[in-house]
Amino acid sequence: MRRVAICGLSMCKVGNHYNKSLRELFAEVTLDAMESAGNPNIDAIYVGNMSASEHTFQKNMGALLSNSIGLNSTPSMLVECADGSGGAALYEGYKAVASGLHDIVLVGGVEKMSEVTRGENRKIGSMAIEQDYEAFHGLSLDGQFAIIMRYYMHHYGVSKRHFALFAVQMHKHATGNRYAQLPYEISLEDALNMQTIADPVTLFDTAPTGDGAAAVIFCPLERARSFTETPVEIAGAGQASDTLALYDRKNILTFKATTEASKIALESSKLKIPDIDLFEIHDSYTISGFLALEDLGIIERGKVGQAIEEGLIDSNGSFPTNLSGGLKARGHPMGATGVYQAVEATLQLRGEAKKNQVDPAEVALIQNSAGIGSLVTVHVLKRV
Amino acid sequence: MRRVAICGLSMCKVGNHYNKSLRELFAEVTLDAMESAGNPNIDAIYVGNMSASEHTFQKNMGALLSNSIGLNSTPSMLVECADGSGGAALYEGYKAVASGLHDIVLVGGVEKMSEVTRGENRKIGSMAIEQDYEAFHGLSLDGQFAIIMRYYMHHYGVSKRHFALFAVQMHKHATGNRYAQLPYEISLEDALNMQTIADPVTLFDTAPTGDGAAAVIFCPLERARSFTETPVEIAGAGQASDTLALYDRKNILTFKATTEASKIALESSKLKIPDIDLFEIHDSYTISGFLALEDLGIIERGKVGQAIEEGLIDSNGSFPTNLSGGLKARGHPMGATGVYQAVEATLQLRGEAKKNQVDPAEVALIQNSAGIGSLVTVHVLKRV
């Protein structure tokens, strides 16, 4: 297996890009990523996207998007795992280069969510959950996370306040990220008084909907310096799945796919959690962020609120987490999010994260999840 | 890059499986494939499917289907490229093993089309084409192939009769395939007198709609004999894309992605077309089959009808093609078709094709296409 590096990247601000179509968003960002690597020939493209077939009735997205950047012969394929599509696309791109089958691979994530109603977006998001037995009876993705959050609060004796603290922290980080959708602070009071989505999940327990695109270029590590002065290696990659249905879980206070995927990624990178300088985790809901921190082994179970109050995940804490603002404040353009994480972590490792730069920044871990952790992909990135 | 073999396989009859859900179809076939390989531990799953999100509102299909066979931790991912999904899933599975990242990979294709109206199926099939500029104005997938077929007939001075001959040949082959959806002969007269779908495309120029599932197990070649006495190697694999939009094509009488993908696959297998003993090609429409035969370099352009009359693609011809009955008569469960091709070709190479067995059967080439050849995947399979 060859060693693989990121040698180019780009992203756009997450938000309501009413004046840009799906293919325009993708094209702008991927062309920019290719330029950042000196415009190498691209051998293959992997695309992460969740909802183009609902929003624009478009299947065969791979070909649409490769055409949008004038690459009309390059094999281009859509990888779909709901909001874990970005991480899965990264994983496929990594394999393609590691296998030796392709040399230069473009991985792009793109989503347009701004041009349908919020209700429509919730419905599309709920397609990530088990349809025949759960959604059929009226459960939604919001409802699933509400069940988990309620049980977490009951089991650990934890109040809404802890979750609100997480949302506040995410927004604090986002103020230093010019690509974030919501780059402003929120008060704890605001966070505690938002309208209910699915009790106890309130508006500030969920990620906003928005449009976005992000892209990275993979190449063999040995060639990386011909494309960039600051290559970053994919030191490890792992993926695991879990039951799709919530009722099928043995323990709903853990997404074991996160633990399994990170174990694989850390083992292949020969690193442990204390070696990691920064994390980008999948806080599609505040409870999702809590479980990620626990399942990765960063914080003891039930203690996330405390840890946040102690500054553990702050930029100058022991485990800087979601310096981008996370899904809550950077935003969550469903299929693109996993690729945003890769871009943000790489900028940190290159020392280019500006206001949010942490130090040291040698190793990063990014975790992207589908639905209720039905598929989780973890990558460990390392400065070369 | 490691060498990769197929060490297990299964498929079900293509048809209207009203009594089986999507996950049941998938589970039955994949469990059977796993059993055929002696029930090895599966490291990863790739799924080809086009329309589950339209038929059952289900995204995150990877997790649904891995759960259906009790593999609740195994990473499982959906690959979507319209009716090229099966071939693309094979390609991803191949890369996963060739890279060394996974050892035993299950690739399954599954589609349920029988429980919606024919109109709904045509609409879903049309999601494979360019939406914003072509479908928006009323063009459908049927319409695109009608344009190509009409121009072919005009350009080469060829009548409907040649296309009808192809359909007749497909049905002739299908009579020997107990998994085929339509395993009966048709007369040239019938084929010439079918109702029009989109002139000049008539009913017998199109593939039927049906449910189906097929699966193969990949493993490193060096370990194949611990799973099966009859391993078959993936000697070469190639993929290429083309413009999504028909209007963007420079020449509509060729799907150049077929030529490019087969070139890559043949080069890596160090073989040429005359070395190939049998072919499974993507005749989603008779004209699609014609172009495949020409783009692969099997038959000179414009001469497919003649070649069929001369028996060239018959089981005892020089280039036995679609002994399964092809998409026309074996059937075309959209996302599963590419995997059916792999199963059928492998059975031939193992000498297990019964009534349709060709001899020699040492090397096979399978070609799977998305829409109007917007993405084509070609694999060369070789008896070990």
PDB file of C-alpha atoms in Angstrom, chain B residues 9 11 14 177 179 278 280 324-326 330 337 339-349 353:
ATOM      1  CA  LEU B   9     -20.835 -15.662  -6.096  1.00  0.00           C
ATOM      2  CA  MET B  11     -27.547 -14.336  -8.064  1.00  0.00           C
ATOM      3  CA  VAL B  14     -34.500 -11.485 -12.384  1.00  0.00           C
ATOM      4  CA  ASN B 177     -30.141 -19.109 -18.570  1.00  0.00           C
ATOM      5  CA  TYR B 179     -31.869 -16.825 -13.975  1.00  0.00           C
ATOM      6  CA  LEU B 278     -16.883 -14.196 -24.181  1.00  0.00           C
ATOM      7  CA  GLU B 280     -21.228  -9.429 -21.338  1.00  0.00           C
ATOM      8  CA  SER B 324     -26.880 -14.543 -20.233  1.00  0.00           C
ATOM      9  CA  GLY B 325     -29.440 -13.016 -22.569  1.00  0.00           C
ATOM     10  CA  GLY B 326     -28.072  -9.540 -21.914  1.00  0.00           C
ATOM     11  CA  ARG B 330     -31.705 -11.671 -18.720  1.00  0.00           C
ATOM     12  CA  THR B 337     -26.824  -5.510 -13.606  1.00  0.00           C
ATOM     13  CA  VAL B 339     -22.748  -7.538 -10.755  1.00  0.00           C
ATOM     14  CA  TYR B 340     -24.912 -10.015 -12.679  1.00  0.00           C
ATOM     15  CA  GLN B 341     -22.418  -9.672 -15.530  1.00  0.00           C
ATOM     16  CA  ALA B 342     -19.569 -10.585 -13.188  1.00  0.00           C
ATOM     17  CA  VAL B 343     -21.427 -13.636 -11.853  1.00  0.00           C
ATOM     18  CA  GLU B 344     -22.396 -14.870 -15.316  1.00  0.00           C
ATOM     19  CA  ALA B 345     -18.921 -14.403 -16.761  1.00  0.00           C
ATOM     20  CA  THR B 346     -17.364 -16.160 -13.767  1.00  0.00           C
ATOM     21  CA  LEU B 347     -19.681 -19.146 -14.142  1.00  0.00           C
ATOM     22  CA  GLN B 348     -18.609 -19.411 -17.784  1.00  0.00           C
ATOM     23  CA  LEU B 349     -14.926 -19.306 -16.831  1.00  0.00           C
ATOM     24  CA  ALA B 353     -22.649 -22.236 -17.381  1.00  0.00           C
TER      25      ALA B 353
END
